[in-house]
């Protein structure tokens, strides 16, 4: 399409020239006249083309002027605040709307940072990931967009300016805030130790204790403008809004302390577990979150609150010891359920955590004996052993029965099917198991563990027995064996292994030792456990003893009662030495908490121990670890020992600051 209609006459001019030449050959007079006419046509064509070129240039100039005028008029009259800045941030021009939001101040040649400190031009222009910034000015919110422009300042010189457009999104922000504040929150509450409290309270004082619990919960719920109901003797449900939950978080769930302070004749302190479901797409989803959260709180020992927002978990409290449950009803139920699952299974596989210790091996042998008692084939999945189980494994492999039951993960994967039963002992975290991929190879997974529940856990096990009050998994398995069948006959070495597991995790019956711990030990002793054999299992060699002594010697105080130490770089079996050194440090007067770091290949392992004043589980959870109030561990990858120590110190100080609030 032609923009200007210029006549196409060049072809005819050449025809006239050709005709003129032919005429010249026949009659030179007529030919000269024809050539003159041809020349006139040439001149006319030239003049026409020049005139149209002038008209086209004028048209373009007019069009450019019109566009420039329209652009300038649009910039000046745009309803959005606009300001033009030089490269150094000085203001060269702004429209009336920008003047209004700046309260009509005279801003020419002033730097934008004098009025909006957040708008440092060098910083925002260097950020290539975005061209906008959210800014609050006075009471309004703006999404500030910037556009760099190159312009001609002089004939042969250009300069850069920046246009800032201010999009007022206050209404959108306030609507979003209102939506977030009014989101439904469901809170599930349960008294952890209701039966124990009632059993140890005089009958005449029981109504007063119950009334005090109900009164404090009701008063707390009223402060949240909540709807609440007690739907069981020890359970409550509360419905409120997210804005009130934020206030509760600021106070660190002070209801936990309020309930614990109840003193109405109860000999045992009352503790509460709280599960909060927030951020769900529907009331049903919030309720599901609340159920998951309270299960997690109970699994971690109670006396704490857990908030679940989608995949995000927040923990509050949990600084007291788990209360031992005297009743063995749950053990009996779990034992009977496990027996039924074993009967239905094609075969039984037992798996502990990576690099198993005596507690893991002892518990696995107890489950193995239960499976063999009802005639089921059973195998223990085991990879690399720690030095702590070396002597026990040597004794086991001397006997024909045990030579073929310890298999590697690939062998287990070949034999497992959907009907196989997988029993996980001494851990509930898939990443800590010997072979996480085996969990998805069967539909039937059982979890037996004594560690406080962490955010990571086996999904949808058919049976879960997590009791953080227990001293060890070996203690839990010993009770399962007792109720599994009266005719179950433990081999002497199996009884030794179970008792060794209890002995190791209780540090010779000094940590987390309750009545049921001694009852389990008594049962195992009657079944043939030999204290002398157990002592041999726990013996160290001279190199390990020296390495542990060096680790203890290098300990440094970072706070009163809290020390950090490091294993020697060249020590063999550093994880075990670290754990032993952490235990040994607690025997020194003036030390109530110890952390020992050790290197294993490209990992830094941390062993934490406490006498109870510091919850080492909460400290090491900040580094991705877990465990118990008095015993915990963590693993850091791809960092130096110095960096690991620095991160540990930060976690400790953060924990201490939280305790002061």
XYZ file of C-alpha atoms in Angstrom:
661
model
C 0.000 0.000 0.000
C 1.447 3.355 -1.047
C 1.349 6.161 1.492
C 1.511 8.894 -1.284
C -0.058 8.463 -4.722
C 2.829 9.243 -7.074
C 1.992 8.675 -10.791
C 3.804 5.792 -12.449
C 4.804 7.399 -15.833
C 8.445 6.301 -16.206
C 7.550 3.406 -18.571
C 5.736 5.752 -20.945
C 8.686 8.142 -21.045
C 10.903 5.359 -22.291
C 8.300 4.411 -24.929
C 8.265 8.051 -26.166
C 12.042 8.085 -26.341
C 12.032 4.886 -28.401
C 9.367 6.269 -30.775
C 11.304 9.573 -31.133
C 14.415 7.695 -32.191
C 12.479 5.699 -34.792
C 10.945 8.912 -36.205
C 14.397 10.501 -36.296
C 15.580 7.736 -38.584
C 12.757 8.379 -41.072
C 12.497 12.189 -40.698
C 15.022 14.032 -38.647
C 12.809 17.159 -38.301
C 9.905 15.239 -36.832
C 12.378 13.240 -34.729
C 13.852 16.423 -33.169
C 10.376 17.632 -32.274
C 9.616 14.251 -30.662
C 12.869 14.363 -28.638
C 11.992 17.881 -27.386
C 8.575 16.610 -26.278
C 10.340 13.679 -24.526
C 12.615 16.128 -22.659
C 9.539 18.067 -21.517
C 8.102 14.867 -20.113
C 11.378 14.213 -18.282
C 11.299 17.646 -16.682
C 7.636 17.293 -15.743
C 8.272 13.909 -14.087
C 11.132 15.404 -12.061
C 9.029 18.340 -10.853
C 6.096 16.090 -9.844
C 8.309 13.816 -7.848
C 10.021 16.671 -6.037
C 6.637 18.215 -5.137
C 5.387 14.931 -3.687
C 8.577 14.488 -1.682
C 8.030 17.897 -0.108
C 4.405 17.033 0.674
C 5.412 13.713 2.242
C 8.050 15.364 4.435
C 5.510 17.934 5.583
C 3.034 15.151 6.332
C 5.568 13.305 8.492
C 6.530 16.461 10.376
C 2.887 17.212 11.091
C 2.257 13.638 12.197
C 5.280 13.716 14.555
C 4.132 16.992 16.030
C 0.655 15.558 16.549
C 2.064 12.466 18.258
C 4.377 14.567 20.440
C 1.475 16.809 21.395
C -0.744 13.807 22.197
C 2.037 12.218 24.283
C 2.722 15.389 26.219
C -0.968 15.964 26.774
C -1.409 12.351 27.999
C 1.545 12.664 30.397
C 0.298 15.954 31.808
C -3.341 14.894 32.143
C -2.737 11.259 33.275
C -4.803 10.587 36.419
C -1.949 8.522 37.943
C 0.760 10.383 39.936
C 3.878 10.783 37.810
C 7.319 12.178 38.559
C 10.359 12.532 36.287
C 13.802 12.062 37.806
C 17.323 12.677 36.624
C 19.857 9.869 36.868
C 20.989 11.153 40.284
C 17.425 11.067 41.662
C 16.713 14.820 41.460
C 13.156 15.783 40.524
C 12.800 17.621 37.181
C 9.036 17.444 36.688
C 5.881 16.060 38.281
C 2.177 16.235 37.533
C -0.538 17.674 39.803
C -1.541 14.228 41.146
C 1.971 13.618 42.447
C 1.996 17.061 43.997
C -1.222 16.190 45.838
C 0.115 13.013 47.453
C 3.220 14.954 48.487
C 1.033 17.609 50.100
C 1.772 20.238 47.419
C 5.398 20.678 48.411
C 7.882 22.495 46.156
C 10.065 19.637 44.972
C 11.879 20.836 41.839
C 15.610 20.038 41.900
C 15.138 18.174 45.198
C 16.156 14.529 45.545
C 13.311 12.034 45.690
C 14.842 10.381 48.790
C 14.077 13.540 50.805
C 10.395 12.686 50.486
C 10.496 8.928 49.928
C 13.649 7.426 51.546
C 12.913 3.969 50.126
C 13.336 5.220 46.550
C 17.115 5.120 46.171
C 17.454 5.270 42.408
C 20.728 3.361 42.140
C 19.289 0.446 44.137
C 16.043 0.110 42.245
C 17.610 0.435 38.792
C 20.268 -2.165 39.604
C 17.535 -4.696 40.452
C 16.883 -6.408 37.116
C 14.329 -8.849 38.558
C 11.535 -6.283 38.860
C 10.494 -2.804 37.746
C 8.178 -1.978 40.638
C 8.254 -1.484 44.399
C 5.545 -1.466 47.072
C 5.740 1.741 49.117
C 3.630 3.143 51.925
C 3.412 6.923 52.038
C 1.405 8.530 54.805
C -1.689 6.320 55.041
C -1.723 5.100 51.432
C -0.049 2.214 49.650
C 1.457 2.598 46.165
C 2.923 0.228 43.647
C 5.661 2.411 42.152
C 6.675 1.457 38.598
C 9.772 2.919 36.971
C 10.630 3.345 33.273
C 14.159 4.511 32.237
C 14.148 6.700 29.088
C 16.983 7.964 26.849
C 16.332 11.469 25.497
C 18.248 13.990 23.338
C 19.393 16.858 25.514
C 21.520 18.575 22.840
C 22.104 17.944 19.217
C 24.633 15.196 19.611
C 24.288 14.378 23.307
C 21.756 12.219 25.127
C 20.890 11.673 28.785
C 18.808 9.271 30.815
C 15.723 10.132 32.846
C 13.449 7.911 34.910
C 9.662 8.058 34.953
C 7.996 6.894 38.167
C 4.313 5.955 38.002
C 2.477 5.706 41.354
C -0.384 3.222 41.302
C -2.579 3.614 44.405
C -3.435 0.076 45.611
C -4.531 1.000 49.140
C -8.004 -0.472 48.700
C -6.537 -3.719 47.409
C -4.074 -3.938 50.322
C -6.758 -3.219 52.910
C -9.104 -5.752 51.353
C -6.365 -8.388 51.385
C -5.526 -7.547 55.014
C -9.179 -7.767 56.006
C -9.474 -11.134 54.249
C -6.393 -12.495 56.040
C -7.507 -11.162 59.425
C -10.987 -12.662 59.143
C -9.888 -16.105 57.957
C -11.265 -18.922 60.090
C -8.974 -20.554 62.633
C -9.866 -23.794 64.397
C -8.135 -24.651 67.666
C -8.231 -28.149 69.127
C -7.200 -28.508 72.796
C -6.645 -31.554 74.961
C -5.499 -32.074 78.541
C -2.406 -34.281 78.172
C -2.481 -36.060 81.504
C -6.147 -35.957 82.519
C -6.236 -39.518 83.888
C -3.008 -39.108 85.858
C -4.116 -35.773 87.342
C -7.498 -37.123 88.387
C -6.008 -40.327 89.820
C -3.665 -38.298 92.030
C -6.256 -35.778 93.243
C -8.591 -36.254 96.177
C -12.217 -36.864 95.234
C -13.329 -33.699 97.020
C -10.863 -31.582 95.014
C -11.522 -33.062 91.564
C -14.492 -30.741 90.779
C -12.370 -27.717 91.700
C -9.561 -28.842 89.350
C -11.997 -29.428 86.494
C -13.734 -26.100 87.111
C -10.391 -24.300 87.087
C -9.410 -25.916 83.780
C -12.767 -25.063 82.178
C -12.675 -21.535 83.576
C -9.197 -20.723 82.285
C -9.908 -22.210 78.857
C -13.212 -20.319 78.660
C -11.656 -17.005 79.709
C -8.845 -17.469 77.188
C -11.325 -18.303 74.420
C -13.393 -15.215 75.273
C -10.294 -13.034 74.865
C -10.142 -14.335 71.292
C -13.790 -13.397 70.608
C -14.155 -17.095 69.885
C -16.900 -19.670 69.882
C -15.817 -22.623 72.022
C -17.192 -25.896 73.355
C -16.051 -28.708 75.590
C -17.018 -31.877 73.720
C -15.318 -34.456 75.944
C -14.059 -34.616 79.513
C -10.590 -33.452 78.455
C -11.116 -31.973 74.983
C -12.112 -28.526 73.694
C -12.789 -27.008 70.291
C -12.400 -23.266 69.647
C -13.291 -21.295 66.483
C -11.893 -17.787 66.044
C -10.331 -15.463 63.434
C -6.750 -15.146 62.271
C -6.252 -11.641 63.728
C -6.770 -13.001 67.241
C -4.406 -15.892 66.590
C -1.668 -13.372 65.816
C -2.113 -11.886 69.299
C -1.882 -15.362 70.833
C 1.377 -15.988 68.973
C 2.785 -12.724 70.319
C 2.089 -14.003 73.844
C 3.637 -17.427 73.037
C 0.385 -19.247 73.915
C 0.373 -18.135 77.549
C -2.610 -20.444 78.137
C -0.031 -23.256 78.467
C 1.485 -21.532 81.505
C -1.943 -20.627 82.889
C -3.086 -24.263 82.840
C 0.216 -25.513 84.257
C -0.135 -23.146 87.239
C -3.437 -24.683 88.378
C -3.115 -25.672 92.032
C -6.404 -26.909 93.423
C -5.190 -29.937 95.298
C -3.793 -31.731 92.219
C -0.461 -33.361 92.958
C 0.523 -33.501 89.279
C 0.694 -30.296 87.171
C -1.969 -30.095 84.464
C -0.585 -29.718 80.947
C -2.314 -28.880 77.706
C -1.713 -29.720 74.049
C -3.008 -27.345 71.391
C -3.401 -27.903 67.664
C -4.216 -24.918 65.456
C -5.478 -25.174 61.886
C -5.167 -21.949 59.883
C -4.934 -20.823 56.270
C -7.210 -23.553 54.931
C -9.394 -23.127 51.858
C -12.458 -24.248 53.791
C -13.604 -24.891 57.385
C -13.156 -28.614 56.746
C -9.538 -28.137 55.721
C -8.845 -25.940 58.781
C -10.319 -28.677 60.976
C -8.101 -31.250 59.270
C -5.065 -29.029 59.896
C -6.052 -28.691 63.570
C -6.308 -32.478 63.978
C -2.889 -32.995 62.391
C -1.413 -30.251 64.571
C -2.702 -31.639 67.871
C -1.541 -35.145 66.909
C 1.884 -33.641 66.350
C 1.760 -31.773 69.684
C 0.774 -34.938 71.549
C 3.423 -36.951 69.706
C 6.069 -34.466 70.777
C 5.276 -34.994 74.447
C 2.446 -32.523 75.003
C 2.470 -29.225 76.913
C 2.884 -27.310 73.686
C 1.062 -25.714 70.778
C 1.494 -26.497 67.094
C 0.180 -24.244 64.308
C -0.327 -25.762 60.880
C -0.746 -23.402 57.922
C -0.699 -25.588 54.846
C 2.747 -27.213 54.812
C 4.159 -24.704 57.311
C 4.446 -25.700 60.977
C 5.158 -23.494 63.997
C 5.910 -24.799 67.498
C 5.386 -23.112 70.856
C 6.117 -24.468 74.324
C 7.332 -28.037 74.685
C 9.908 -27.140 77.320
C 8.749 -29.633 79.942
C 9.406 -33.335 80.205
C 6.856 -35.755 78.829
C 4.769 -37.250 81.636
C 5.078 -41.013 82.004
C 1.797 -42.830 81.515
C 1.317 -45.541 84.106
C -1.411 -47.352 82.205
C -0.309 -50.044 79.749
C -3.652 -50.225 77.972
C -2.213 -48.650 74.820
C 0.673 -51.134 74.783
C -1.814 -53.999 74.926
C -3.917 -52.504 72.099
C -0.845 -51.860 69.916
C 0.462 -55.379 70.548
C -2.835 -57.008 69.533
C -3.119 -54.785 66.435
C 0.452 -55.632 65.419
C -0.286 -59.350 65.772
C -3.287 -59.030 63.438
C -1.234 -57.151 60.857
C 1.490 -59.800 60.986
C -1.079 -62.566 60.454
C -2.334 -60.777 57.331
C 1.132 -60.093 55.920
C 3.023 -62.313 53.481
C 6.281 -61.600 55.342
C 7.668 -59.065 57.804
C 10.520 -56.613 57.234
C 12.001 -54.579 60.084
C 13.979 -51.385 59.535
C 15.615 -48.941 61.926
C 17.460 -45.708 61.380
C 20.640 -45.271 59.362
C 23.752 -46.495 61.206
C 21.746 -48.322 63.904
C 22.587 -48.232 67.602
C 21.814 -50.747 70.359
C 18.269 -49.397 70.840
C 17.479 -49.811 67.150
C 18.948 -53.342 66.930
C 17.364 -54.432 70.217
C 13.902 -53.222 69.159
C 14.282 -54.874 65.740
C 15.163 -58.224 67.369
C 12.110 -57.967 69.640
C 9.786 -57.442 66.646
C 11.570 -60.245 64.796
C 10.851 -62.650 67.660
C 7.132 -61.717 67.628
C 6.919 -62.415 63.875
C 8.714 -65.735 64.156
C 6.439 -66.728 67.067
C 3.405 -66.768 64.742
C 5.311 -68.471 61.943
C 6.040 -65.468 59.704
C 9.273 -65.008 57.795
C 11.017 -61.933 59.097
C 14.084 -59.954 58.028
C 15.987 -57.026 59.527
C 17.180 -54.426 57.006
C 20.601 -53.208 57.956
C 23.332 -51.245 56.216
C 26.471 -49.860 57.769
C 26.765 -50.588 61.505
C 28.029 -48.223 64.139
C 30.884 -49.330 66.365
C 28.458 -49.455 69.319
C 26.743 -52.569 67.904
C 29.855 -54.361 66.674
C 30.143 -56.709 69.649
C 26.405 -57.515 69.623
C 26.436 -58.247 65.875
C 29.430 -60.553 66.281
C 27.558 -62.529 68.938
C 24.430 -62.703 66.763
C 26.232 -63.889 63.643
C 27.862 -66.709 65.603
C 24.402 -68.316 65.766
C 22.903 -69.953 62.686
C 19.427 -68.468 63.199
C 20.573 -64.905 62.753
C 23.005 -65.227 59.851
C 20.347 -64.914 57.170
C 17.907 -62.480 58.764
C 20.063 -59.356 58.287
C 19.715 -58.205 54.686
C 20.557 -55.131 52.630
C 17.989 -52.733 51.239
C 18.252 -53.956 47.586
C 17.511 -57.535 48.708
C 14.497 -56.346 50.681
C 13.214 -54.348 47.718
C 13.352 -57.462 45.499
C 11.303 -59.561 47.921
C 8.758 -56.976 49.143
C 5.265 -56.774 47.711
C 2.119 -54.826 48.565
C 1.145 -57.482 51.181
C 4.479 -57.264 53.022
C 4.543 -55.631 56.455
C 7.274 -53.056 57.104
C 7.929 -52.212 60.764
C 10.028 -49.081 61.337
C 11.664 -48.835 64.771
C 13.503 -46.078 66.653
C 12.638 -43.368 64.114
C 9.555 -41.957 62.430
C 11.318 -39.750 59.892
C 11.624 -41.350 56.431
C 14.876 -39.535 55.682
C 16.474 -41.082 58.777
C 15.622 -44.678 57.875
C 18.029 -47.148 56.354
C 16.171 -47.128 53.011
C 13.378 -44.520 52.599
C 12.373 -45.950 49.216
C 11.145 -49.165 50.907
C 8.331 -47.243 52.634
C 6.514 -46.837 49.314
C 7.071 -50.468 48.312
C 4.249 -51.742 50.564
C 0.792 -50.673 51.698
C 1.386 -51.726 55.295
C 3.810 -49.672 57.395
C 4.034 -49.702 61.201
C 5.996 -47.075 63.140
C 7.297 -47.657 66.697
C 9.390 -44.841 68.170
C 10.103 -42.934 71.366
C 11.355 -39.693 69.830
C 9.232 -36.572 69.903
C 7.266 -36.234 66.709
C 8.875 -33.966 64.141
C 7.394 -32.140 61.162
C 8.673 -34.932 58.918
C 7.019 -38.289 59.533
C 5.872 -41.426 57.720
C 2.626 -40.649 55.915
C -0.484 -42.679 56.744
C 1.006 -45.677 58.586
C -1.480 -48.465 59.309
C -0.271 -48.436 62.920
C 1.710 -45.789 64.790
C 3.098 -46.093 68.328
C 4.948 -42.886 69.194
C 5.449 -42.369 72.913
C 7.975 -39.665 73.810
C 7.635 -40.416 77.532
C 9.327 -43.797 76.986
C 13.025 -44.159 77.688
C 13.704 -46.065 74.487
C 12.113 -47.966 71.640
C 13.417 -51.122 73.267
C 11.197 -50.366 76.281
C 8.125 -50.008 74.026
C 8.943 -53.222 72.156
C 9.500 -55.093 75.432
C 5.934 -54.192 76.481
C 4.654 -55.264 73.053
C 6.389 -58.639 73.481
C 4.751 -59.089 76.904
C 1.241 -58.575 75.525
C 1.837 -60.216 72.141
C 1.475 -63.733 73.504
C 2.286 -65.237 76.876
C 4.125 -68.026 75.054
C 6.630 -65.748 73.304
C 10.087 -67.004 74.248
C 12.873 -64.478 73.864
C 16.311 -65.884 73.195
C 18.918 -64.827 75.746
C 20.756 -62.661 73.229
C 17.478 -60.970 72.210
C 16.756 -60.146 75.854
C 20.333 -58.884 76.163
C 19.894 -56.654 73.103
C 16.626 -55.162 74.369
C 18.058 -54.447 77.813
C 21.225 -53.030 76.229
C 19.044 -50.657 74.168
C 17.275 -49.455 77.312
C 20.570 -49.135 79.202
C 22.224 -47.104 76.450
C 19.352 -44.661 75.913
C 18.866 -44.100 79.657
C 22.617 -43.651 80.254
C 22.623 -46.532 82.726
C 19.129 -45.705 84.037
C 19.868 -42.055 84.833
C 17.918 -40.305 82.019
C 14.199 -40.577 81.197
C 13.837 -43.533 83.546
C 10.317 -44.183 84.801
C 8.499 -46.963 86.609
C 7.719 -48.721 83.338
C 11.399 -48.591 82.387
C 12.349 -50.663 85.439
C 9.367 -52.980 84.867
C 10.595 -53.648 81.328
C 14.142 -54.237 82.595
C 12.813 -56.607 85.249
C 10.892 -58.599 82.633
C 13.976 -58.883 80.423
C 16.109 -59.966 83.368
C 13.638 -62.760 84.057
C 13.824 -63.728 80.385
C 17.559 -64.284 80.533
C 19.181 -60.870 80.038
C 22.704 -60.868 81.461
C 24.028 -57.563 82.875
C 27.604 -58.735 82.273
C 26.958 -59.228 78.544
C 25.350 -55.814 78.346
C 28.377 -54.226 79.964
C 30.540 -55.861 77.298
C 28.274 -54.437 74.567
C 28.849 -50.954 75.978
C 32.626 -51.194 76.333
C 34.967 -48.861 74.405
C 38.438 -49.459 73.062
C 41.404 -47.348 74.159
C 41.426 -45.112 71.042
C 37.768 -44.221 71.533
C 38.384 -43.443 75.208
C 41.285 -41.107 74.368
C 39.293 -39.364 71.599
C 36.389 -38.826 73.980
C 38.753 -37.380 76.599
C 40.224 -34.961 74.026
C 36.732 -33.864 73.009
C 35.743 -33.193 76.624
C 38.956 -31.251 77.182
C 38.273 -28.898 74.228
C 34.817 -27.837 75.491
C 34.096 -24.088 75.657
C 31.430 -22.244 77.663
C 29.206 -19.981 75.557
C 26.658 -19.285 78.274
C 26.351 -20.237 81.929
C 25.996 -24.021 82.051
C 26.126 -24.441 78.225
C 29.235 -25.740 76.452
C 30.211 -26.534 72.862
C 32.993 -28.899 71.867
C 34.419 -30.511 68.734
C 35.714 -34.005 68.037
C 39.306 -34.268 66.785
C 39.415 -34.141 62.995
C 41.096 -37.545 62.526
C 39.032 -39.548 65.039
C 37.464 -42.835 63.989
C 33.705 -43.237 64.408
C 33.220 -39.563 65.192
C 29.381 -39.695 65.627
C 29.653 -42.179 68.513
C 32.530 -40.276 70.129
C 30.489 -37.054 69.877
C 27.487 -38.634 71.589
C 29.616 -40.148 74.330
C 31.515 -36.910 74.914
C 28.237 -34.974 75.135
C 27.097 -37.407 77.836
C 30.425 -37.208 79.665
C 30.318 -33.397 79.769
C 27.085 -33.514 81.780
C 28.935 -35.328 84.586
C 31.040 -32.193 85.188
C 29.817 -29.775 87.830
C 28.608 -26.469 86.357
C 27.539 -27.954 83.003
C 23.842 -28.596 82.370
C 23.838 -28.578 78.562
C 26.396 -29.828 76.053
C 26.738 -29.795 72.276
C 29.457 -31.696 70.447
C 30.219 -31.354 66.738
C 31.832 -34.055 64.634
C 32.660 -34.390 60.951
C 31.607 -37.420 58.901
C 32.615 -37.137 55.216
C 30.848 -33.951 53.992
C 28.439 -33.775 56.945
C 28.704 -32.048 60.306
C 26.925 -34.006 63.033
C 25.764 -32.361 66.256
C 24.957 -34.260 69.462
C 23.049 -32.334 72.107
C 22.535 -33.351 75.732
C 20.830 -31.614 78.646
C 19.903 -32.153 82.281
C 16.507 -30.617 81.526
C 17.085 -26.885 81.970
C 17.545 -26.440 78.213
C 15.394 -28.258 75.648
C 18.043 -29.433 73.197
C 15.336 -30.721 70.869
C 13.988 -27.212 70.301
C 17.526 -25.904 69.784
C 18.508 -28.499 67.190
C 15.154 -28.394 65.412
C 16.194 -24.915 64.332
C 19.009 -26.662 62.427
C 16.786 -29.363 60.923
C 17.369 -31.945 63.669
C 15.221 -33.404 66.423
C 15.044 -35.815 69.342
C 14.005 -35.347 72.963
C 14.078 -32.606 75.541
C 17.355 -33.956 76.991
C 18.830 -35.842 74.000
C 18.805 -34.600 70.413
C 20.889 -34.462 67.261
C 21.223 -32.647 63.952
C 23.091 -32.966 60.675
C 24.418 -30.134 58.511
C 25.647 -30.590 54.947
C 28.160 -28.741 52.812
C 29.504 -26.326 55.452
C 32.706 -25.947 57.411
C 33.121 -26.791 61.082
C 33.453 -23.071 61.926
C 30.235 -22.219 60.096
C 28.413 -25.113 61.771
C 29.559 -23.911 65.183
C 28.419 -20.380 64.367
C 24.965 -21.588 63.283
C 24.687 -23.693 66.437
C 25.510 -20.699 68.631
C 22.880 -18.622 66.805
C 20.280 -21.365 67.417
C 21.168 -21.500 71.123
C 20.928 -17.719 71.566
C 17.642 -17.632 69.626
C 16.246 -20.333 71.929
C 17.375 -18.418 75.011
C 15.801 -15.190 73.723
C 12.509 -16.994 73.086
C 12.574 -18.270 76.667
C 12.897 -14.720 77.985
C 9.779 -13.485 76.210
